[in-house]
């Protein structure tokens, strides 16, 4: 199994509605992108986040599934939406579990 973790920081102009829509779209990837075993995303409530407002975890069957996710059209639509709503920064970590 592969665990993919993302932390997202948004522009001050990004609305809560846009963030909620991002979560809705992202969670919809399960069943559309082969190899996704589980997907979770939500708003941060910790005061230790250094400004990162949202977390994402995606568990993949294997590295090949993670690689395919990166170029999958439905995932690329989410990336485009992130740019549209004002992503300022992101951090990604991938590891085997």
PDB file of N, CA and C in Angstrom:
ATOM      1  N   UNK A   1       0.842  -1.183   0.000  1.00  0.00           N
ATOM      2  CA  UNK A   1       0.000   0.000   0.000  1.00  0.00           C
ATOM      3  C   UNK A   1       0.887   1.246   0.000  1.00  0.00           C
ATOM      4  N   UNK A   2       0.364   2.284  -0.605  1.00  0.00           N
ATOM      5  CA  UNK A   2       1.030   3.584  -0.646  1.00  0.00           C
ATOM      6  C   UNK A   2       0.110   4.612  -0.009  1.00  0.00           C
ATOM      7  N   UNK A   3       0.660   5.410   0.878  1.00  0.00           N
ATOM      8  CA  UNK A   3      -0.078   6.516   1.501  1.00  0.00           C
ATOM      9  C   UNK A   3       0.417   7.817   0.876  1.00  0.00           C
ATOM     10  N   UNK A   4      -0.505   8.610   0.360  1.00  0.00           N
ATOM     11  CA  UNK A   4      -0.223   9.906  -0.261  1.00  0.00           C
ATOM     12  C   UNK A   4      -0.856  10.959   0.638  1.00  0.00           C
ATOM     13  N   UNK A   5      -0.043  11.886   1.127  1.00  0.00           N
ATOM     14  CA  UNK A   5      -0.531  12.936   2.020  1.00  0.00           C
ATOM     15  C   UNK A   5      -0.282  14.291   1.373  1.00  0.00           C
ATOM     16  N   UNK A   6      -1.280  15.160   1.420  1.00  0.00           N
ATOM     17  CA  UNK A   6      -1.151  16.519   0.898  1.00  0.00           C
ATOM     18  C   UNK A   6      -1.640  17.502   1.945  1.00  0.00           C
ATOM     19  N   UNK A   7      -0.918  18.598   2.093  1.00  0.00           N
ATOM     20  CA  UNK A   7      -1.333  19.728   2.919  1.00  0.00           C
ATOM     21  C   UNK A   7      -1.483  20.918   1.988  1.00  0.00           C
ATOM     22  N   UNK A   8      -2.583  21.651   2.131  1.00  0.00           N
ATOM     23  CA  UNK A   8      -2.901  22.728   1.205  1.00  0.00           C
ATOM     24  C   UNK A   8      -3.064  24.063   1.931  1.00  0.00           C
ATOM     25  N   UNK A   9      -2.521  25.098   1.316  1.00  0.00           N
ATOM     26  CA  UNK A   9      -2.643  26.467   1.826  1.00  0.00           C
ATOM     27  C   UNK A   9      -3.281  27.295   0.709  1.00  0.00           C
ATOM     28  N   UNK A  10      -4.298  28.072   1.063  1.00  0.00           N
ATOM     29  CA  UNK A  10      -5.075  28.815   0.072  1.00  0.00           C
ATOM     30  C   UNK A  10      -4.845  30.321   0.166  1.00  0.00           C
ATOM     31  N   UNK A  11      -5.190  30.995  -0.893  1.00  0.00           N
ATOM     32  CA  UNK A  11      -5.194  32.453  -0.937  1.00  0.00           C
ATOM     33  C   UNK A  11      -6.246  32.977   0.042  1.00  0.00           C
ATOM     34  N   UNK A  12      -6.033  34.151   0.623  1.00  0.00           N
ATOM     35  CA  UNK A  12      -7.053  34.729   1.503  1.00  0.00           C
ATOM     36  C   UNK A  12      -8.403  34.947   0.792  1.00  0.00           C
ATOM     37  N   UNK A  13      -8.384  35.043  -0.533  1.00  0.00           N
ATOM     38  CA  UNK A  13      -9.623  35.253  -1.292  1.00  0.00           C
ATOM     39  C   UNK A  13     -10.421  33.967  -1.507  1.00  0.00           C
ATOM     40  N   UNK A  14      -9.824  32.818  -1.265  1.00  0.00           N
ATOM     41  CA  UNK A  14     -10.525  31.547  -1.450  1.00  0.00           C
ATOM     42  C   UNK A  14     -11.628  31.418  -0.399  1.00  0.00           C
ATOM     43  N   UNK A  15     -12.845  31.158  -0.862  1.00  0.00           N
ATOM     44  CA  UNK A  15     -13.994  31.099   0.049  1.00  0.00           C
ATOM     45  C   UNK A  15     -14.158  29.708   0.662  1.00  0.00           C
ATOM     46  N   UNK A  16     -14.888  29.642   1.748  1.00  0.00           N
ATOM     47  CA  UNK A  16     -15.204  28.360   2.381  1.00  0.00           C
ATOM     48  C   UNK A  16     -16.004  27.484   1.416  1.00  0.00           C
ATOM     49  N   UNK A  17     -16.888  28.088   0.637  1.00  0.00           N
ATOM     50  CA  UNK A  17     -17.688  27.339  -0.327  1.00  0.00           C
ATOM     51  C   UNK A  17     -16.790  26.680  -1.373  1.00  0.00           C
ATOM     52  N   UNK A  18     -15.761  27.388  -1.826  1.00  0.00           N
ATOM     53  CA  UNK A  18     -14.832  26.812  -2.799  1.00  0.00           C
ATOM     54  C   UNK A  18     -14.045  25.651  -2.181  1.00  0.00           C
ATOM     55  N   UNK A  19     -13.653  25.795  -0.930  1.00  0.00           N
ATOM     56  CA  UNK A  19     -12.939  24.718  -0.241  1.00  0.00           C
ATOM     57  C   UNK A  19     -13.846  23.503  -0.060  1.00  0.00           C
ATOM     58  N   UNK A  20     -15.096  23.735   0.304  1.00  0.00           N
ATOM     59  CA  UNK A  20     -16.054  22.634   0.448  1.00  0.00           C
ATOM     60  C   UNK A  20     -16.278  21.931  -0.893  1.00  0.00           C
ATOM     61  N   UNK A  21     -16.332  22.705  -1.974  1.00  0.00           N
ATOM     62  CA  UNK A  21     -16.496  22.129  -3.310  1.00  0.00           C
ATOM     63  C   UNK A  21     -15.276  21.295  -3.681  1.00  0.00           C
ATOM     64  N   UNK A  22     -14.098  21.758  -3.322  1.00  0.00           N
ATOM     65  CA  UNK A  22     -12.878  20.992  -3.569  1.00  0.00           C
ATOM     66  C   UNK A  22     -12.950  19.640  -2.865  1.00  0.00           C
ATOM     67  N   UNK A  23     -13.360  19.647  -1.616  1.00  0.00           N
ATOM     68  CA  UNK A  23     -13.486  18.396  -0.866  1.00  0.00           C
ATOM     69  C   UNK A  23     -14.487  17.468  -1.546  1.00  0.00           C
ATOM     70  N   UNK A  24     -15.621  17.992  -1.944  1.00  0.00           N
ATOM     71  CA  UNK A  24     -16.645  17.184  -2.605  1.00  0.00           C
ATOM     72  C   UNK A  24     -16.079  16.545  -3.879  1.00  0.00           C
ATOM     73  N   UNK A  25     -15.397  17.342  -4.686  1.00  0.00           N
ATOM     74  CA  UNK A  25     -14.833  16.831  -5.940  1.00  0.00           C
ATOM     75  C   UNK A  25     -13.746  15.787  -5.680  1.00  0.00           C
ATOM     76  N   UNK A  26     -12.895  16.079  -4.715  1.00  0.00           N
ATOM     77  CA  UNK A  26     -11.790  15.164  -4.424  1.00  0.00           C
ATOM     78  C   UNK A  26     -12.297  13.823  -3.918  1.00  0.00           C
ATOM     79  N   UNK A  27     -13.242  13.839  -2.998  1.00  0.00           N
ATOM     80  CA  UNK A  27     -13.777  12.583  -2.475  1.00  0.00           C
ATOM     81  C   UNK A  27     -14.449  11.760  -3.571  1.00  0.00           C
ATOM     82  N   UNK A  28     -14.933  12.434  -4.598  1.00  0.00           N
ATOM     83  CA  UNK A  28     -15.557  11.757  -5.731  1.00  0.00           C
ATOM     84  C   UNK A  28     -14.588  10.980  -6.603  1.00  0.00           C
ATOM     85  N   UNK A  29     -13.281  11.136  -6.368  1.00  0.00           N
ATOM     86  CA  UNK A  29     -12.295  10.401  -7.168  1.00  0.00           C
ATOM     87  C   UNK A  29     -12.309   8.904  -6.874  1.00  0.00           C
ATOM     88  N   UNK A  30     -12.738   8.530  -5.652  1.00  0.00           N
ATOM     89  CA  UNK A  30     -12.808   7.101  -5.334  1.00  0.00           C
ATOM     90  C   UNK A  30     -13.879   6.469  -6.218  1.00  0.00           C
ATOM     91  N   UNK A  31     -13.506   5.427  -6.886  1.00  0.00           N
ATOM     92  CA  UNK A  31     -14.413   4.793  -7.834  1.00  0.00           C
ATOM     93  C   UNK A  31     -14.210   5.270  -9.254  1.00  0.00           C
ATOM     94  N   UNK A  32     -13.568   6.420  -9.421  1.00  0.00           N
ATOM     95  CA  UNK A  32     -13.259   6.931 -10.759  1.00  0.00           C
ATOM     96  C   UNK A  32     -11.810   6.652 -11.144  1.00  0.00           C
ATOM     97  N   UNK A  33     -10.909   6.737 -10.164  1.00  0.00           N
ATOM     98  CA  UNK A  33      -9.484   6.542 -10.426  1.00  0.00           C
ATOM     99  C   UNK A  33      -9.102   5.147  -9.932  1.00  0.00           C
ATOM    100  N   UNK A  34      -8.691   4.280 -10.839  1.00  0.00           N
ATOM    101  CA  UNK A  34      -8.315   2.922 -10.429  1.00  0.00           C
ATOM    102  C   UNK A  34      -7.172   2.926  -9.413  1.00  0.00           C
ATOM    103  N   UNK A  35      -7.255   2.009  -8.460  1.00  0.00           N
ATOM    104  CA  UNK A  35      -6.176   1.851  -7.500  1.00  0.00           C
ATOM    105  C   UNK A  35      -6.341   2.616  -6.209  1.00  0.00           C
ATOM    106  N   UNK A  36      -7.346   3.499  -6.121  1.00  0.00           N
ATOM    107  CA  UNK A  36      -7.596   4.199  -4.862  1.00  0.00           C
ATOM    108  C   UNK A  36      -8.321   3.244  -3.931  1.00  0.00           C
ATOM    109  N   UNK A  37      -7.710   2.990  -2.773  1.00  0.00           N
ATOM    110  CA  UNK A  37      -8.298   2.126  -1.761  1.00  0.00           C
ATOM    111  C   UNK A  37      -9.152   2.950  -0.807  1.00  0.00           C
ATOM    112  N   UNK A  38      -8.661   4.132  -0.434  1.00  0.00           N
ATOM    113  CA  UNK A  38      -9.383   5.016   0.489  1.00  0.00           C
ATOM    114  C   UNK A  38      -8.936   6.445   0.234  1.00  0.00           C
ATOM    115  N   UNK A  39      -9.834   7.376   0.495  1.00  0.00           N
ATOM    116  CA  UNK A  39      -9.515   8.793   0.322  1.00  0.00           C
ATOM    117  C   UNK A  39     -10.238   9.590   1.404  1.00  0.00           C
ATOM    118  N   UNK A  40      -9.512  10.490   2.034  1.00  0.00           N
ATOM    119  CA  UNK A  40     -10.057  11.351   3.097  1.00  0.00           C
ATOM    120  C   UNK A  40      -9.539  12.761   2.892  1.00  0.00           C
ATOM    121  N   UNK A  41     -10.373  13.752   3.162  1.00  0.00           N
ATOM    122  CA  UNK A  41      -9.954  15.147   3.057  1.00  0.00           C
ATOM    123  C   UNK A  41     -10.797  15.984   4.000  1.00  0.00           C
ATOM    124  N   UNK A  42     -10.173  16.985   4.610  1.00  0.00           N
ATOM    125  CA  UNK A  42     -10.920  17.847   5.508  1.00  0.00           C
ATOM    126  C   UNK A  42     -10.146  19.094   5.880  1.00  0.00           C
ATOM    127  N   UNK A  43     -10.877  20.005   6.533  1.00  0.00           N
ATOM    128  CA  UNK A  43     -10.308  21.274   6.981  1.00  0.00           C
ATOM    129  C   UNK A  43      -9.543  21.065   8.285  1.00  0.00           C
ATOM    130  N   UNK A  44      -8.420  21.716   8.395  1.00  0.00           N
ATOM    131  CA  UNK A  44      -7.587  21.650   9.584  1.00  0.00           C
ATOM    132  C   UNK A  44      -8.232  22.411  10.745  1.00  0.00           C
ATOM    133  N   UNK A  45      -8.082  21.890  11.953  1.00  0.00           N
ATOM    134  CA  UNK A  45      -8.524  22.627  13.145  1.00  0.00           C
ATOM    135  C   UNK A  45      -7.369  22.860  14.121  1.00  0.00           C
ATOM    136  N   UNK A  46      -6.186  22.371  13.794  1.00  0.00           N
ATOM    137  CA  UNK A  46      -5.027  22.522  14.668  1.00  0.00           C
ATOM    138  C   UNK A  46      -4.421  23.911  14.551  1.00  0.00           C
ATOM    139  N   UNK A  47      -3.894  24.427  15.659  1.00  0.00           N
ATOM    140  CA  UNK A  47      -3.198  25.706  15.610  1.00  0.00           C
ATOM    141  C   UNK A  47      -1.704  25.508  15.325  1.00  0.00           C
ATOM    142  N   UNK A  48      -1.306  24.297  14.975  1.00  0.00           N
ATOM    143  CA  UNK A  48       0.097  23.978  14.681  1.00  0.00           C
ATOM    144  C   UNK A  48       0.324  23.751  13.188  1.00  0.00           C
ATOM    145  N   UNK A  49      -0.533  24.261  12.342  1.00  0.00           N
ATOM    146  CA  UNK A  49      -0.530  23.914  10.920  1.00  0.00           C
ATOM    147  C   UNK A  49       0.349  24.803  10.050  1.00  0.00           C
ATOM    148  N   UNK A  50       0.917  25.864  10.617  1.00  0.00           N
ATOM    149  CA  UNK A  50       1.760  26.801   9.863  1.00  0.00           C
ATOM    150  C   UNK A  50       1.029  27.359   8.644  1.00  0.00           C
ATOM    151  N   UNK A  51      -0.283  27.542   8.777  1.00  0.00           N
ATOM    152  CA  UNK A  51      -1.075  28.157   7.709  1.00  0.00           C
ATOM    153  C   UNK A  51      -1.684  27.184   6.718  1.00  0.00           C
ATOM    154  N   UNK A  52      -1.363  25.905   6.823  1.00  0.00           N
ATOM    155  CA  UNK A  52      -1.970  24.919   5.927  1.00  0.00           C
ATOM    156  C   UNK A  52      -3.367  24.614   6.441  1.00  0.00           C
ATOM    157  N   UNK A  53      -4.348  24.799   5.562  1.00  0.00           N
ATOM    158  CA  UNK A  53      -5.745  24.792   5.969  1.00  0.00           C
ATOM    159  C   UNK A  53      -6.474  23.478   5.720  1.00  0.00           C
ATOM    160  N   UNK A  54      -5.902  22.627   4.875  1.00  0.00           N
ATOM    161  CA  UNK A  54      -6.621  21.420   4.484  1.00  0.00           C
ATOM    162  C   UNK A  54      -5.639  20.257   4.375  1.00  0.00           C
ATOM    163  N   UNK A  55      -6.106  19.087   4.775  1.00  0.00           N
ATOM    164  CA  UNK A  55      -5.311  17.878   4.633  1.00  0.00           C
ATOM    165  C   UNK A  55      -6.014  16.874   3.748  1.00  0.00           C
ATOM    166  N   UNK A  56      -5.215  16.074   3.066  1.00  0.00           N
ATOM    167  CA  UNK A  56      -5.729  15.022   2.188  1.00  0.00           C
ATOM    168  C   UNK A  56      -4.879  13.779   2.398  1.00  0.00           C
ATOM    169  N   UNK A  57      -5.523  12.635   2.526  1.00  0.00           N
ATOM    170  CA  UNK A  57      -4.816  11.359   2.495  1.00  0.00           C
ATOM    171  C   UNK A  57      -5.498  10.465   1.465  1.00  0.00           C
ATOM    172  N   UNK A  58      -4.678   9.845   0.640  1.00  0.00           N
ATOM    173  CA  UNK A  58      -5.180   8.884  -0.338  1.00  0.00           C
ATOM    174  C   UNK A  58      -4.338   7.630  -0.186  1.00  0.00           C
ATOM    175  N   UNK A  59      -4.994   6.511  -0.013  1.00  0.00           N
ATOM    176  CA  UNK A  59      -4.295   5.230   0.069  1.00  0.00           C
ATOM    177  C   UNK A  59      -4.478   4.528  -1.273  1.00  0.00           C
ATOM    178  N   UNK A  60      -3.325   4.146  -1.854  1.00  0.00           N
ATOM    179  CA  UNK A  60      -3.310   3.477  -3.151  1.00  0.00           C
ATOM    180  C   UNK A  60      -2.885   2.025  -2.996  1.00  0.00           C
ATOM    181  N   UNK A  61      -3.341   1.227  -3.917  1.00  0.00           N
ATOM    182  CA  UNK A  61      -3.014  -0.203  -3.943  1.00  0.00           C
ATOM    183  C   UNK A  61      -1.494  -0.404  -4.052  1.00  0.00           C
ATOM    184  N   UNK A  62      -0.830   0.405  -4.916  1.00  0.00           N
ATOM    185  CA  UNK A  62       0.602   0.248  -5.151  1.00  0.00           C
ATOM    186  C   UNK A  62       1.148   1.520  -5.809  1.00  0.00           C
ATOM    187  N   UNK A  63       2.438   1.543  -6.062  1.00  0.00           N
ATOM    188  CA  UNK A  63       3.069   2.721  -6.670  1.00  0.00           C
ATOM    189  C   UNK A  63       2.554   2.990  -8.073  1.00  0.00           C
ATOM    190  N   UNK A  64       2.256   1.930  -8.814  1.00  0.00           N
ATOM    191  CA  UNK A  64       1.722   2.109 -10.165  1.00  0.00           C
ATOM    192  C   UNK A  64       0.402   2.878 -10.125  1.00  0.00           C
ATOM    193  N   UNK A  65      -0.435   2.598  -9.140  1.00  0.00           N
ATOM    194  CA  UNK A  65      -1.714   3.316  -8.998  1.00  0.00           C
ATOM    195  C   UNK A  65      -1.476   4.783  -8.661  1.00  0.00           C
ATOM    196  N   UNK A  66      -0.494   5.070  -7.790  1.00  0.00           N
ATOM    197  CA  UNK A  66      -0.144   6.460  -7.476  1.00  0.00           C
ATOM    198  C   UNK A  66       0.338   7.179  -8.732  1.00  0.00           C
ATOM    199  N   UNK A  67       1.187   6.535  -9.507  1.00  0.00           N
ATOM    200  CA  UNK A  67       1.688   7.145 -10.743  1.00  0.00           C
ATOM    201  C   UNK A  67       0.550   7.431 -11.719  1.00  0.00           C
ATOM    202  N   UNK A  68      -0.384   6.488 -11.851  1.00  0.00           N
ATOM    203  CA  UNK A  68      -1.517   6.671 -12.768  1.00  0.00           C
ATOM    204  C   UNK A  68      -2.430   7.802 -12.302  1.00  0.00           C
ATOM    205  N   UNK A  69      -2.583   7.954 -10.997  1.00  0.00           N
ATOM    206  CA  UNK A  69      -3.398   9.030 -10.398  1.00  0.00           C
ATOM    207  C   UNK A  69      -2.877  10.391 -10.836  1.00  0.00           C
ATOM    208  N   UNK A  70      -1.563  10.550 -10.874  1.00  0.00           N
ATOM    209  CA  UNK A  70      -0.960  11.838 -11.208  1.00  0.00           C
ATOM    210  C   UNK A  70      -1.362  12.372 -12.568  1.00  0.00           C
ATOM    211  N   UNK A  71      -1.635  11.488 -13.515  1.00  0.00           N
ATOM    212  CA  UNK A  71      -1.984  11.916 -14.870  1.00  0.00           C
ATOM    213  C   UNK A  71      -3.436  11.596 -15.241  1.00  0.00           C
ATOM    214  N   UNK A  72      -4.205  11.083 -14.296  1.00  0.00           N
ATOM    215  CA  UNK A  72      -5.605  10.740 -14.586  1.00  0.00           C
ATOM    216  C   UNK A  72      -6.401  12.017 -14.860  1.00  0.00           C
ATOM    217  N   UNK A  73      -7.231  12.038 -15.902  1.00  0.00           N
ATOM    218  CA  UNK A  73      -7.985  13.249 -16.253  1.00  0.00           C
ATOM    219  C   UNK A  73      -8.847  13.807 -15.117  1.00  0.00           C
ATOM    220  N   UNK A  74      -9.469  12.949 -14.317  1.00  0.00           N
ATOM    221  CA  UNK A  74     -10.299  13.438 -13.215  1.00  0.00           C
ATOM    222  C   UNK A  74      -9.445  14.108 -12.136  1.00  0.00           C
ATOM    223  N   UNK A  75      -8.256  13.587 -11.892  1.00  0.00           N
ATOM    224  CA  UNK A  75      -7.339  14.227 -10.942  1.00  0.00           C
ATOM    225  C   UNK A  75      -6.842  15.560 -11.505  1.00  0.00           C
ATOM    226  N   UNK A  76      -6.533  15.601 -12.792  1.00  0.00           N
ATOM    227  CA  UNK A  76      -6.064  16.840 -13.411  1.00  0.00           C
ATOM    228  C   UNK A  76      -7.130  17.934 -13.365  1.00  0.00           C
ATOM    229  N   UNK A  77      -8.412  17.556 -13.412  1.00  0.00           N
ATOM    230  CA  UNK A  77      -9.499  18.538 -13.244  1.00  0.00           C
ATOM    231  C   UNK A  77      -9.454  19.158 -11.850  1.00  0.00           C
ATOM    232  N   UNK A  78      -9.147  18.355 -10.841  1.00  0.00           N
ATOM    233  CA  UNK A  78      -9.034  18.862  -9.463  1.00  0.00           C
ATOM    234  C   UNK A  78      -7.846  19.826  -9.359  1.00  0.00           C
ATOM    235  N   UNK A  79      -6.733  19.463  -9.984  1.00  0.00           N
ATOM    236  CA  UNK A  79      -5.550  20.335  -9.978  1.00  0.00           C
ATOM    237  C   UNK A  79      -5.893  21.684 -10.622  1.00  0.00           C
ATOM    238  N   UNK A  80      -6.614  21.650 -11.731  1.00  0.00           N
ATOM    239  CA  UNK A  80      -7.033  22.888 -12.400  1.00  0.00           C
ATOM    240  C   UNK A  80      -7.954  23.704 -11.495  1.00  0.00           C
ATOM    241  N   UNK A  81      -8.865  23.036 -10.792  1.00  0.00           N
ATOM    242  CA  UNK A  81      -9.768  23.743  -9.880  1.00  0.00           C
ATOM    243  C   UNK A  81      -8.983  24.384  -8.737  1.00  0.00           C
ATOM    244  N   UNK A  82      -7.993  23.678  -8.224  1.00  0.00           N
ATOM    245  CA  UNK A  82      -7.147  24.251  -7.162  1.00  0.00           C
ATOM    246  C   UNK A  82      -6.510  25.554  -7.624  1.00  0.00           C
ATOM    247  N   UNK A  83      -5.979  25.556  -8.826  1.00  0.00           N
ATOM    248  CA  UNK A  83      -5.351  26.771  -9.367  1.00  0.00           C
ATOM    249  C   UNK A  83      -6.390  27.879  -9.539  1.00  0.00           C
ATOM    250  N   UNK A  84      -7.577  27.498  -9.971  1.00  0.00           N
ATOM    251  CA  UNK A  84      -8.664  28.463 -10.196  1.00  0.00           C
ATOM    252  C   UNK A  84      -9.091  29.146  -8.893  1.00  0.00           C
ATOM    253  N   UNK A  85      -9.168  28.392  -7.798  1.00  0.00           N
ATOM    254  CA  UNK A  85      -9.668  28.974  -6.545  1.00  0.00           C
ATOM    255  C   UNK A  85      -8.568  29.622  -5.708  1.00  0.00           C
ATOM    256  N   UNK A  86      -7.311  29.433  -6.083  1.00  0.00           N
ATOM    257  CA  UNK A  86      -6.250  30.162  -5.400  1.00  0.00           C
ATOM    258  C   UNK A  86      -5.409  29.357  -4.434  1.00  0.00           C
ATOM    259  N   UNK A  87      -4.819  28.283  -4.896  1.00  0.00           N
ATOM    260  CA  UNK A  87      -3.885  27.536  -4.056  1.00  0.00           C
ATOM    261  C   UNK A  87      -2.594  28.355  -3.936  1.00  0.00           C
ATOM    262  N   UNK A  88      -2.109  28.525  -2.718  1.00  0.00           N
ATOM    263  CA  UNK A  88      -0.872  29.276  -2.501  1.00  0.00           C
ATOM    264  C   UNK A  88       0.331  28.370  -2.330  1.00  0.00           C
ATOM    265  N   UNK A  89       0.127  27.236  -1.669  1.00  0.00           N
ATOM    266  CA  UNK A  89       1.246  26.330  -1.419  1.00  0.00           C
ATOM    267  C   UNK A  89       0.689  24.948  -1.106  1.00  0.00           C
ATOM    268  N   UNK A  90       1.544  23.955  -1.301  1.00  0.00           N
ATOM    269  CA  UNK A  90       1.175  22.578  -0.971  1.00  0.00           C
ATOM    270  C   UNK A  90       2.423  21.789  -0.616  1.00  0.00           C
ATOM    271  N   UNK A  91       2.224  20.782   0.206  1.00  0.00           N
ATOM    272  CA  UNK A  91       3.280  19.854   0.581  1.00  0.00           C
ATOM    273  C   UNK A  91       2.735  18.451   0.344  1.00  0.00           C
ATOM    274  N   UNK A  92       3.566  17.598  -0.255  1.00  0.00           N
ATOM    275  CA  UNK A  92       3.166  16.225  -0.532  1.00  0.00           C
ATOM    276  C   UNK A  92       4.174  15.254   0.051  1.00  0.00           C
ATOM    277  N   UNK A  93       3.672  14.175   0.621  1.00  0.00           N
ATOM    278  CA  UNK A  93       4.503  13.097   1.147  1.00  0.00           C
ATOM    279  C   UNK A  93       3.875  11.779   0.693  1.00  0.00           C
ATOM    280  N   UNK A  94       4.716  10.876   0.179  1.00  0.00           N
ATOM    281  CA  UNK A  94       4.263   9.555  -0.231  1.00  0.00           C
ATOM    282  C   UNK A  94       5.149   8.520   0.453  1.00  0.00           C
ATOM    283  N   UNK A  95       4.512   7.478   1.017  1.00  0.00           N
ATOM    284  CA  UNK A  95       5.296   6.426   1.651  1.00  0.00           C
ATOM    285  C   UNK A  95       4.569   5.091   1.569  1.00  0.00           C
ATOM    286  N   UNK A  96       5.348   4.030   1.686  1.00  0.00           N
ATOM    287  CA  UNK A  96       4.769   2.693   1.698  1.00  0.00           C
ATOM    288  C   UNK A  96       4.302   2.355   3.100  1.00  0.00           C
ATOM    289  N   UNK A  97       3.186   1.653   3.192  1.00  0.00           N
ATOM    290  CA  UNK A  97       2.665   1.256   4.503  1.00  0.00           C
ATOM    291  C   UNK A  97       2.174  -0.175   4.458  1.00  0.00           C
TER     292      UNK A  97
END
